[in-house]
Coordinates of N, CA and C in Angstrom, one line a residue:
X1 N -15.8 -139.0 186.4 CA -14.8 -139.4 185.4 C -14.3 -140.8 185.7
X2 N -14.4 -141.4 184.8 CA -13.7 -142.8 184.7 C -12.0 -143.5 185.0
X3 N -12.0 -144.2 185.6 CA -10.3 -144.5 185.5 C -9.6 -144.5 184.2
X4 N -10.3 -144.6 183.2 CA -9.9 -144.9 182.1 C -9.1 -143.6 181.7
X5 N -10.7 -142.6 182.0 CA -10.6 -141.1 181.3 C -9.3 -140.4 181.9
X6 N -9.4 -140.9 183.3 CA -8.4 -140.3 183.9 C -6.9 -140.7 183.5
X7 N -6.7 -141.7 183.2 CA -5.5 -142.5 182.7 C -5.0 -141.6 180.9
X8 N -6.2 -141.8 180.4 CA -6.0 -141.1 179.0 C -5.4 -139.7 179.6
X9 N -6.3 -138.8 180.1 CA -5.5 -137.5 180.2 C -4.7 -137.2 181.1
X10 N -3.9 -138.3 181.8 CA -2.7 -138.0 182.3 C -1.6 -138.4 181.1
X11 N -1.8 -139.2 180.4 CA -0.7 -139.8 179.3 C -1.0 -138.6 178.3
X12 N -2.2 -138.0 178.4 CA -2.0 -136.6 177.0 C -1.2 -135.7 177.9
X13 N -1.7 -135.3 179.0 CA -0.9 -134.3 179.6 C 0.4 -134.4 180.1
X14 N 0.8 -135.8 180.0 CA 2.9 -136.2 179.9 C 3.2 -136.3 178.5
X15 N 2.3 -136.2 177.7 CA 3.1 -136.3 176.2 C 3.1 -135.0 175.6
X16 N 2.9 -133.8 176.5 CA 2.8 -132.2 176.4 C 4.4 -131.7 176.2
X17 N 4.8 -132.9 177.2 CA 6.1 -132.8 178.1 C 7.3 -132.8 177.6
X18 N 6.7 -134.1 176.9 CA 7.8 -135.0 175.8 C 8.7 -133.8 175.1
X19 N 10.0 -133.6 174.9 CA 10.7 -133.1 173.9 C 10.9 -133.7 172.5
X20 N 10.5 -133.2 171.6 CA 10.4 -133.8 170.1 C 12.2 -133.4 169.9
X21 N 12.6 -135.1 169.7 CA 14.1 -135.0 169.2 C 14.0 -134.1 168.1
X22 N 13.5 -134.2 167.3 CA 13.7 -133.6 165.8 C 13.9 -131.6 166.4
X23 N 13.8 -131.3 167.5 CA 13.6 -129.8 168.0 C 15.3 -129.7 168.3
X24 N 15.4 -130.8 169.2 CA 17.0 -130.9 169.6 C 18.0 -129.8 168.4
X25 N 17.5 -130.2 167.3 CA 18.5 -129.4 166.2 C 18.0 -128.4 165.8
X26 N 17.4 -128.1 166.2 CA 16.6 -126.2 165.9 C 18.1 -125.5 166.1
X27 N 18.8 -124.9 165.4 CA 19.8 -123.6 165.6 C 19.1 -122.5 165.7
X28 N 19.5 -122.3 167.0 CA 18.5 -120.5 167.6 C 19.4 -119.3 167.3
X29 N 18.6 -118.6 166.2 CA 19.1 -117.5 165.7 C 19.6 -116.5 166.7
X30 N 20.5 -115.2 166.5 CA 21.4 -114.6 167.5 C 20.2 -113.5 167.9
X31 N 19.6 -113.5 167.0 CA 18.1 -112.5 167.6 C 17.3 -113.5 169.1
X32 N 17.0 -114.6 168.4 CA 16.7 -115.0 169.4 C 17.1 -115.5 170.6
X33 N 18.4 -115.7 170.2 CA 19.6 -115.6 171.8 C 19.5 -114.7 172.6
X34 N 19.6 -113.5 171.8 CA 19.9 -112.5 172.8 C 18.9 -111.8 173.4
X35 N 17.4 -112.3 172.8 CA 16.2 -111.7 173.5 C 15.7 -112.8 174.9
X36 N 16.3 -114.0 174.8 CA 16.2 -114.9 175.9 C 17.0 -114.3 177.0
X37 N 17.9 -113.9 176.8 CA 19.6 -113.8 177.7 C 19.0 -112.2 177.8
X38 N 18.2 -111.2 177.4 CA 17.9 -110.1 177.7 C 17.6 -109.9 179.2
X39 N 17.3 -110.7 179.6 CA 16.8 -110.7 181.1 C 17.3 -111.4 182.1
X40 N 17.7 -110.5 183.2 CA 19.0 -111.1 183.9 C 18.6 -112.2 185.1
X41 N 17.5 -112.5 184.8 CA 16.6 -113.7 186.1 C 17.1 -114.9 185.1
X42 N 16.6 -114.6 183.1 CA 16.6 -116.2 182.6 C 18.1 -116.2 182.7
X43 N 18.7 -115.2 182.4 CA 20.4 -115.5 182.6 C 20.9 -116.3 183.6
X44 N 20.6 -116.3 185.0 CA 20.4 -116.9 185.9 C 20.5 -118.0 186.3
X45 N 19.2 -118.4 185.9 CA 18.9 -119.7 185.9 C 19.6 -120.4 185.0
X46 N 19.8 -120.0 183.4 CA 20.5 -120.5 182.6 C 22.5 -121.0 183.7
X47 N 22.5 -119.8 183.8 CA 23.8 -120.3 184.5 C 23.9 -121.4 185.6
X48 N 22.5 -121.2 186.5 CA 22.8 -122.3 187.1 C 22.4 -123.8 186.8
X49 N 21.4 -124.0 185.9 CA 21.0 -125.0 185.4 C 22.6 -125.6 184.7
X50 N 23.5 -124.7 184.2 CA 24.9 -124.8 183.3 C 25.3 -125.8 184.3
X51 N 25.9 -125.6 185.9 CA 26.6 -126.3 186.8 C 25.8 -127.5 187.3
X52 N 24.3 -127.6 186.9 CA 23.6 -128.8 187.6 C 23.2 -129.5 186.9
X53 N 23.2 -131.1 186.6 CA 22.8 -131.8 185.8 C 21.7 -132.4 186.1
X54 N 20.7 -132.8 185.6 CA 19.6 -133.9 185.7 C 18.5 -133.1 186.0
X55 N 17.7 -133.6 186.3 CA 16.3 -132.5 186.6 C 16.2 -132.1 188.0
X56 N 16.0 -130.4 188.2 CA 16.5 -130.0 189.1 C 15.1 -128.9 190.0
X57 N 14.6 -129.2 191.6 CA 13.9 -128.6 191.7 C 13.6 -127.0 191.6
X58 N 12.6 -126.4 190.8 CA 12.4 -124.8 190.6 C 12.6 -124.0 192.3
X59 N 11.9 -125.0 193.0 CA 12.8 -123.8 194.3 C 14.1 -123.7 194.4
X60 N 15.2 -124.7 194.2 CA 16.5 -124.5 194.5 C 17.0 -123.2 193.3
X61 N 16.1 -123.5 192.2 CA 16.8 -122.3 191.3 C 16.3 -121.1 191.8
X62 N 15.4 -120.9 192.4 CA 14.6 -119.2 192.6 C 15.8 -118.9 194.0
X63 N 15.6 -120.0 194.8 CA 16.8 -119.8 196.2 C 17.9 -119.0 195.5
X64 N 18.4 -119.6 194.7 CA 19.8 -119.6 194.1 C 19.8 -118.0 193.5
X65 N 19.1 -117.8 192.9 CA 19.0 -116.5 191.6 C 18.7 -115.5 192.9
X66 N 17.9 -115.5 193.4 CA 17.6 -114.6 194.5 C 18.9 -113.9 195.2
X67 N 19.5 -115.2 195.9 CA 20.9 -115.1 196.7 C 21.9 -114.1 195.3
X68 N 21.9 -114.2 194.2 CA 22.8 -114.1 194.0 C 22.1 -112.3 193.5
X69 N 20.6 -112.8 193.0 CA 20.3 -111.2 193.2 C 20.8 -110.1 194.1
X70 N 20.7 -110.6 195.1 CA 20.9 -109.5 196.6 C 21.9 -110.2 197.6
X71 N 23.1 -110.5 196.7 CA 24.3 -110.4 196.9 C 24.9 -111.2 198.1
X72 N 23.8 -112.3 198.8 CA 23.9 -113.0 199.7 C 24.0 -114.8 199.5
X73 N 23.6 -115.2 200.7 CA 23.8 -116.5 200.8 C 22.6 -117.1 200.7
X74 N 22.2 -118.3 200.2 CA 21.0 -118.7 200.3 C 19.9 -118.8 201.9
X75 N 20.9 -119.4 202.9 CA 20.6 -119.0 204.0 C 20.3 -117.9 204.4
X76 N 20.9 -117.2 204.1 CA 20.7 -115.5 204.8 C 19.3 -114.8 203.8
X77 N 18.8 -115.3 202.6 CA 17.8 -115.0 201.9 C 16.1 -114.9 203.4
X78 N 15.4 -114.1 203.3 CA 14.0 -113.7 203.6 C 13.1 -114.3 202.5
X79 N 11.9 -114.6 203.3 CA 10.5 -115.0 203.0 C 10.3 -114.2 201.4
X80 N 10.4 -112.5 201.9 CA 10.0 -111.6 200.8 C 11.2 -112.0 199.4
X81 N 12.2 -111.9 199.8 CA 13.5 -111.9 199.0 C 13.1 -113.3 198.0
X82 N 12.9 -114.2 198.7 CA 12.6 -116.0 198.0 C 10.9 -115.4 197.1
X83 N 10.4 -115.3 197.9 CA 8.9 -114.7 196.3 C 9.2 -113.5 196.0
X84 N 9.6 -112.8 195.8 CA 9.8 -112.0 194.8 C 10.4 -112.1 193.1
X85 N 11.3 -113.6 194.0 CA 11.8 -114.7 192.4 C 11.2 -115.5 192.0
X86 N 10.6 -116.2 192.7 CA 9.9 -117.2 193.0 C 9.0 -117.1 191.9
X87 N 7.7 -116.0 192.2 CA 6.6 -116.0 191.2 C 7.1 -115.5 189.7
X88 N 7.9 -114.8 189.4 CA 8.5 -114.3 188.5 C 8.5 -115.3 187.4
X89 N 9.5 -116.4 188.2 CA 10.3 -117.4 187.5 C 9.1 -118.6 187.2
X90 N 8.3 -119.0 188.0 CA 7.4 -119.6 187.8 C 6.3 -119.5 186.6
X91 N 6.2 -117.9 186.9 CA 4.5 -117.6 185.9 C 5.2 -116.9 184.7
X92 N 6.5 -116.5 184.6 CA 6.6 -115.9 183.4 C 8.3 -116.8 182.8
X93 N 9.2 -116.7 183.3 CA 10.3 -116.6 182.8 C 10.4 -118.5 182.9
X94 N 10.4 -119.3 183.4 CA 10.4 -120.4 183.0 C 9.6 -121.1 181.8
X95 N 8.2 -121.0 182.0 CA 7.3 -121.0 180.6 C 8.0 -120.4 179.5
X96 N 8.9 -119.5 179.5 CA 9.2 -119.0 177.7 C 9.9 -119.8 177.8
X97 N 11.2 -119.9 178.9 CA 12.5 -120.7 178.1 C 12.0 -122.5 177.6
X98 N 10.9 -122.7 178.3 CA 10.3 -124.2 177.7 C 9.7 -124.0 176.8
X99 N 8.9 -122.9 176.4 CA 8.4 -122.7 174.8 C 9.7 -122.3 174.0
X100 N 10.6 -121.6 174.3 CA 11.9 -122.3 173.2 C 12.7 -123.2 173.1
X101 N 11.9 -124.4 174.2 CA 12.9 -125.6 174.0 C 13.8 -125.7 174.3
X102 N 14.4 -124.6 175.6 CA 16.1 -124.4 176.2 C 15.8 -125.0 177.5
X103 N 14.4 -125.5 178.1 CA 14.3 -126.3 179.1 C 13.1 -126.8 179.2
X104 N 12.9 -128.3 179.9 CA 11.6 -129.0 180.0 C 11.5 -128.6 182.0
X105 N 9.7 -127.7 181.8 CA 9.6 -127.3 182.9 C 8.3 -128.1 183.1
X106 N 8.3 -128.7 183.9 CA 7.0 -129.2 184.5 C 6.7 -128.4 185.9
X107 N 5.5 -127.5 185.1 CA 5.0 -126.4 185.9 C 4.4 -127.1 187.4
X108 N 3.5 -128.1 186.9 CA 3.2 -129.2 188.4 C 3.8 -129.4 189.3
X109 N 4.6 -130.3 188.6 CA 5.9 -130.6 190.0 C 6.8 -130.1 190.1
X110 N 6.8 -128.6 189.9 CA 7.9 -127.9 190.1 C 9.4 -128.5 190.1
X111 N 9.3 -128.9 188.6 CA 11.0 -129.0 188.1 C 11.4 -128.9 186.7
X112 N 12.8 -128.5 186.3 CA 13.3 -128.1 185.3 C 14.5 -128.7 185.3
X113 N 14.3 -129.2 183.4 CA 15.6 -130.1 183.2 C 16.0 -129.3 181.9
X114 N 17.4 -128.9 182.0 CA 18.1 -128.6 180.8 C 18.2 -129.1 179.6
X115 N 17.8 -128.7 178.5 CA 18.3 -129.1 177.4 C 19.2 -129.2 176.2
X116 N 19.3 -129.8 175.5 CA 20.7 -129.7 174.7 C 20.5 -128.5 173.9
X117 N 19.7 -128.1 173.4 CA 19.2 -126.6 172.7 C 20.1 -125.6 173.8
X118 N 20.2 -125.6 175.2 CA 20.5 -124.5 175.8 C 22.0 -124.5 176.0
X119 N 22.7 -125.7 175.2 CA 24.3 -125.6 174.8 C 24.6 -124.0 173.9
X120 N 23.2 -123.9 173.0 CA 23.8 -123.0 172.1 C 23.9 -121.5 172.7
X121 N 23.6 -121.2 174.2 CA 23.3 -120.2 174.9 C 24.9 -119.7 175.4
X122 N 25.1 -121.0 175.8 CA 26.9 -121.3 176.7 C 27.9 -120.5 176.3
X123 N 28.0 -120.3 175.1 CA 29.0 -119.1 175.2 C 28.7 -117.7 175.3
X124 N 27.3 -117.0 175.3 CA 26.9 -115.9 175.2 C 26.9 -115.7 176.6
X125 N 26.3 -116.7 177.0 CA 25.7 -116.7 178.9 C 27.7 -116.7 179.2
X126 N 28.7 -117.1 179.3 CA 29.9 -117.1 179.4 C 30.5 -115.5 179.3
X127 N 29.8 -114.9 178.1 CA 30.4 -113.4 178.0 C 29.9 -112.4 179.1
X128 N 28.6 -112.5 179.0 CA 27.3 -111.7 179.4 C 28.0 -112.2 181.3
X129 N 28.2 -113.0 181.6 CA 28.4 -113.2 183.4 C 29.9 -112.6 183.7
X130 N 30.7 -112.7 182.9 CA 32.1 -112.5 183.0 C 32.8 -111.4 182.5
X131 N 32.2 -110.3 181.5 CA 32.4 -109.4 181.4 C 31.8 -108.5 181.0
X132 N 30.9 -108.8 180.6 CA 29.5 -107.4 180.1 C 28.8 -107.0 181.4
X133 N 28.4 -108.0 182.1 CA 27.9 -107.2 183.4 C 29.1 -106.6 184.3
X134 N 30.4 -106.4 184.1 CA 31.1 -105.9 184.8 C 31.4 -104.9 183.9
X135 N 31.2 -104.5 182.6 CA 31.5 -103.6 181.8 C 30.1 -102.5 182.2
X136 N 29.0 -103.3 182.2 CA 27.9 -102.5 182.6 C 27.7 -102.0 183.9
X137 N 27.9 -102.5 185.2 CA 28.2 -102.1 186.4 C 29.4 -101.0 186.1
X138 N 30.7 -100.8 185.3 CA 31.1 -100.0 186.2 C 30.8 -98.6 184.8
X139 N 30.0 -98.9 183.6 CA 29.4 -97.8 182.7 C 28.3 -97.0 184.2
X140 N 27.9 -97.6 184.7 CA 26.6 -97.4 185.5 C 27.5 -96.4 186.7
X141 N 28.6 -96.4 187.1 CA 29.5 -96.2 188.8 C 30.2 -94.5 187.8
X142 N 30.2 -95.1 186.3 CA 30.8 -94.1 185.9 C 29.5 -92.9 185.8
X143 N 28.7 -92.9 185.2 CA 27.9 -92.4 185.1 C 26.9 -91.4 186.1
X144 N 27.1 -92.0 187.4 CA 26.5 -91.5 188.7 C 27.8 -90.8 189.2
X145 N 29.0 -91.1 188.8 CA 29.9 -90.4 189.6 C 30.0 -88.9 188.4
X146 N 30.2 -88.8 187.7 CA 29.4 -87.9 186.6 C 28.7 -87.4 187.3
X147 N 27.4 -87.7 187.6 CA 26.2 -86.5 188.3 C 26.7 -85.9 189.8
X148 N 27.3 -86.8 190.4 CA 28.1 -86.2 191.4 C 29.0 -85.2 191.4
X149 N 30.0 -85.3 190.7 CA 30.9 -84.6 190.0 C 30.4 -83.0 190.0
X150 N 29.3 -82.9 188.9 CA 28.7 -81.8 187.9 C 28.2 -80.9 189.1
X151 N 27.5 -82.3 190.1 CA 26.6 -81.1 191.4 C 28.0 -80.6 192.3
X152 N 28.9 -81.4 192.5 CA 29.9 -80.4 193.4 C 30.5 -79.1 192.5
X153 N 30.6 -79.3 191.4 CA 31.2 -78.3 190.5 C 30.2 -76.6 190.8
X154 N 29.1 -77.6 190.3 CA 27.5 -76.0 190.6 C 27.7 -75.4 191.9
X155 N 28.1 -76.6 192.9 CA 27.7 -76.2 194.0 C 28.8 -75.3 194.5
X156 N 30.1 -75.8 194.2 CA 31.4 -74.7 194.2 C 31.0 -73.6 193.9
X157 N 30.5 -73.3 192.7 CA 30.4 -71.9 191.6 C 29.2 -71.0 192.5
X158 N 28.2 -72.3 193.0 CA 27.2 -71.0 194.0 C 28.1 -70.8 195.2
X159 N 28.4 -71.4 196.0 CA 29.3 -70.5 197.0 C 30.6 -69.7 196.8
X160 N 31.5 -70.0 195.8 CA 32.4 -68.7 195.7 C 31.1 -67.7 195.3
X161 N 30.4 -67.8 194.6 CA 29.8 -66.5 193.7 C 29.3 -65.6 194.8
X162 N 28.4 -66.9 195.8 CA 27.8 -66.1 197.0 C 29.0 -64.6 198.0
X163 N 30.2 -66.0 198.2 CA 30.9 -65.6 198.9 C 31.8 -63.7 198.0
X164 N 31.7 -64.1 196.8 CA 32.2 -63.1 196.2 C 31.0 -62.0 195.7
X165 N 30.5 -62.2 196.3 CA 29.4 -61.1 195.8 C 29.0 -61.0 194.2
X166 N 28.9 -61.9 193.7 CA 28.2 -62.2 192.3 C 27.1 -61.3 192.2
X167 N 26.3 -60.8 191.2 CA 25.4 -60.4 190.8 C 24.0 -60.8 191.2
X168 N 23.8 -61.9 190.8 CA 22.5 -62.5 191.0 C 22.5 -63.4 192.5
X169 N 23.6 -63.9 192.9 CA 24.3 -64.8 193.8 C 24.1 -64.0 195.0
X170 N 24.3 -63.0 195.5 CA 24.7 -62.0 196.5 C 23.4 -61.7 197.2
X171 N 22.1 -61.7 196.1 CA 21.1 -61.3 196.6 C 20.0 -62.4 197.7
X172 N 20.9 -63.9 197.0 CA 20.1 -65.2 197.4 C 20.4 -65.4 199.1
X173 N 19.3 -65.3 199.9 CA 19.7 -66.0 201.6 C 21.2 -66.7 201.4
X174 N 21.7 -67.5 201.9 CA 22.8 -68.3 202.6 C 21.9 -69.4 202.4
X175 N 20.6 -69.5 203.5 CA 19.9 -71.0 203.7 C 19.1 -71.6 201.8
X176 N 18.9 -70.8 201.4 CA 17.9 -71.1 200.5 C 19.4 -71.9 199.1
X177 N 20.7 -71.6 199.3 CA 21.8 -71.9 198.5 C 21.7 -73.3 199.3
X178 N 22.1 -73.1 200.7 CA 22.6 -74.6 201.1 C 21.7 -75.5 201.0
X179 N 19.9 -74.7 201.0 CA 19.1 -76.0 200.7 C 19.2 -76.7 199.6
X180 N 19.6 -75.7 198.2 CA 19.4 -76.1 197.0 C 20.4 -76.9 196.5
X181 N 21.6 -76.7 197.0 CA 23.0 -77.7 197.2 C 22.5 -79.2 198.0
X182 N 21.7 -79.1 199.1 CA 21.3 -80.4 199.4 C 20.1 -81.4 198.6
X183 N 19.2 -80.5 198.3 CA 18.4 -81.1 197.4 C 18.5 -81.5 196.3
X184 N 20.0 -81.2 195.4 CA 20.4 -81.6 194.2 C 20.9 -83.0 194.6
X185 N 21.7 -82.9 195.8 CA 22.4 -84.5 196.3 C 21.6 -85.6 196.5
X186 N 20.6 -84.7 197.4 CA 19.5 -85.9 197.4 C 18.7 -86.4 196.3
X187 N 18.2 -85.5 195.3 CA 17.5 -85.9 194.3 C 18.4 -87.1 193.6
X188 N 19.6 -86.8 193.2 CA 20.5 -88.2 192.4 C 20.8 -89.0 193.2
X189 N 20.6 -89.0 194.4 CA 21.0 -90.0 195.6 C 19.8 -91.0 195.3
X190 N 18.6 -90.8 195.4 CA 17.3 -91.2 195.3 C 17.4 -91.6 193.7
X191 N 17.9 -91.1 192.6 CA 17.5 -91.5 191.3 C 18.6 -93.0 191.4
X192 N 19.7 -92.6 191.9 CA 20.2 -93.7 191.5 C 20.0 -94.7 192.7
X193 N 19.2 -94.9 193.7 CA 18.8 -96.2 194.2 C 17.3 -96.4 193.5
X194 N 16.4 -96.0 193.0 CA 15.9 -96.1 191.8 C 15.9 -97.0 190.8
X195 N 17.1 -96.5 190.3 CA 17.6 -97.3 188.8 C 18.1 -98.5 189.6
X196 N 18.9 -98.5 190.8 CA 19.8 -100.0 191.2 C 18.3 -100.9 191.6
X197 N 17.4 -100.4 191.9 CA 16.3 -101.1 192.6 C 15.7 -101.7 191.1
X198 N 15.4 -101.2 190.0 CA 14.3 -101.3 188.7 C 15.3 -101.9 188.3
X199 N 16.6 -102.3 188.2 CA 17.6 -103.3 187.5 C 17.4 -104.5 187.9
X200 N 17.1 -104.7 189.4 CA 16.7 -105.9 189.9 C 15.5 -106.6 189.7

């Protein structure tokens, strides 16, 4: 390939890049807001890209989203913990938000610059960090404490019943009660690190 050729398709492949002003004014419908902001990685990054100006490297944002995934410090982040975001944000979730024009990602050189389109996100991303996910965290605390609840209640009712000589109750071992009392605890113990694991 010729210097020339090569010159041509680096200037086609930077003019990929280019943001077409005339997109700047796209108003992005609330359907489409809210299927961006559906997922709490682009949320993320949207928030941090909010506090950082200028074009910003894609590792600092995976660092960043990670740490705040698993409730730490960027320092204190693992090998596993950093790619587990890392690829995510790379192969899927940065590509859309640049095919809607809420950021210019240059997949190459691993960087991402905000755009004025992702002003129109700012107040949803505002609600959704500040009180919907704390409305939703504690729907979720209420919910498990519910299943908690229900099994101590059952589990009451089989041992007075045992203890009172109930009908069907009286005939059951002692051990085969207390296993079934443990194995209800554990089974929701297990569902709900589960669900906290598949939310992340």
């Amino acid at each position: 390939m010729s210097a020339a050729e090569v010159h041509a398709e680096s200037a086609e492949s930077a003019e990929t890049h280019v943001v077409d002003e005339d997109s700047l004014d796209i108003e992005l419908s609330k359907d489409k807001i809210f299927h961006l902001l559906q997922t709490p990685r682009r949320r993320h990054v949207l928030r941090y890209l909010k506090d950082h100006e200028g074009t910003i490297e894609m590792r600092d944002i995976a660092e960043q989203v990670a740490a705040w995934e698993n409730d730490i410090t960027v320092q204190e982040l693992t090998s596993d913990q950093r790619q587990r975001v890392y690829i995510p944000l790379y192969q899927s979730h940065l590509p859309k938000l640049d095919e809607e024009g809420i950021i210019e990602y240059n997949q190459s050189r691993g960087t991402v610059t905000r755009t004025e389109i992702a002003n129109q996100l700012d107040r949803y991303l505002s609600t959704d960090d500040e009180s919907d996910n704390v409305d939703d965290d504690t729907d979720d605390e209420i919910q498990w404490e519910a299943y908690y609840l229900g099994i101590s209640v059952f589990s009451t009712i089989l041992l007075a019943g045992s203890v009172l000589g109930a009908p069907v109750l009286a005939t059951l071992p002692t051990v085969a009660i207390g296993g079934s009392i443990v194995a209800m605890f554990a089974l929701v113990t297990l569902a709900q690190l589960a669900s906290e694991r598949s939310e992340k």
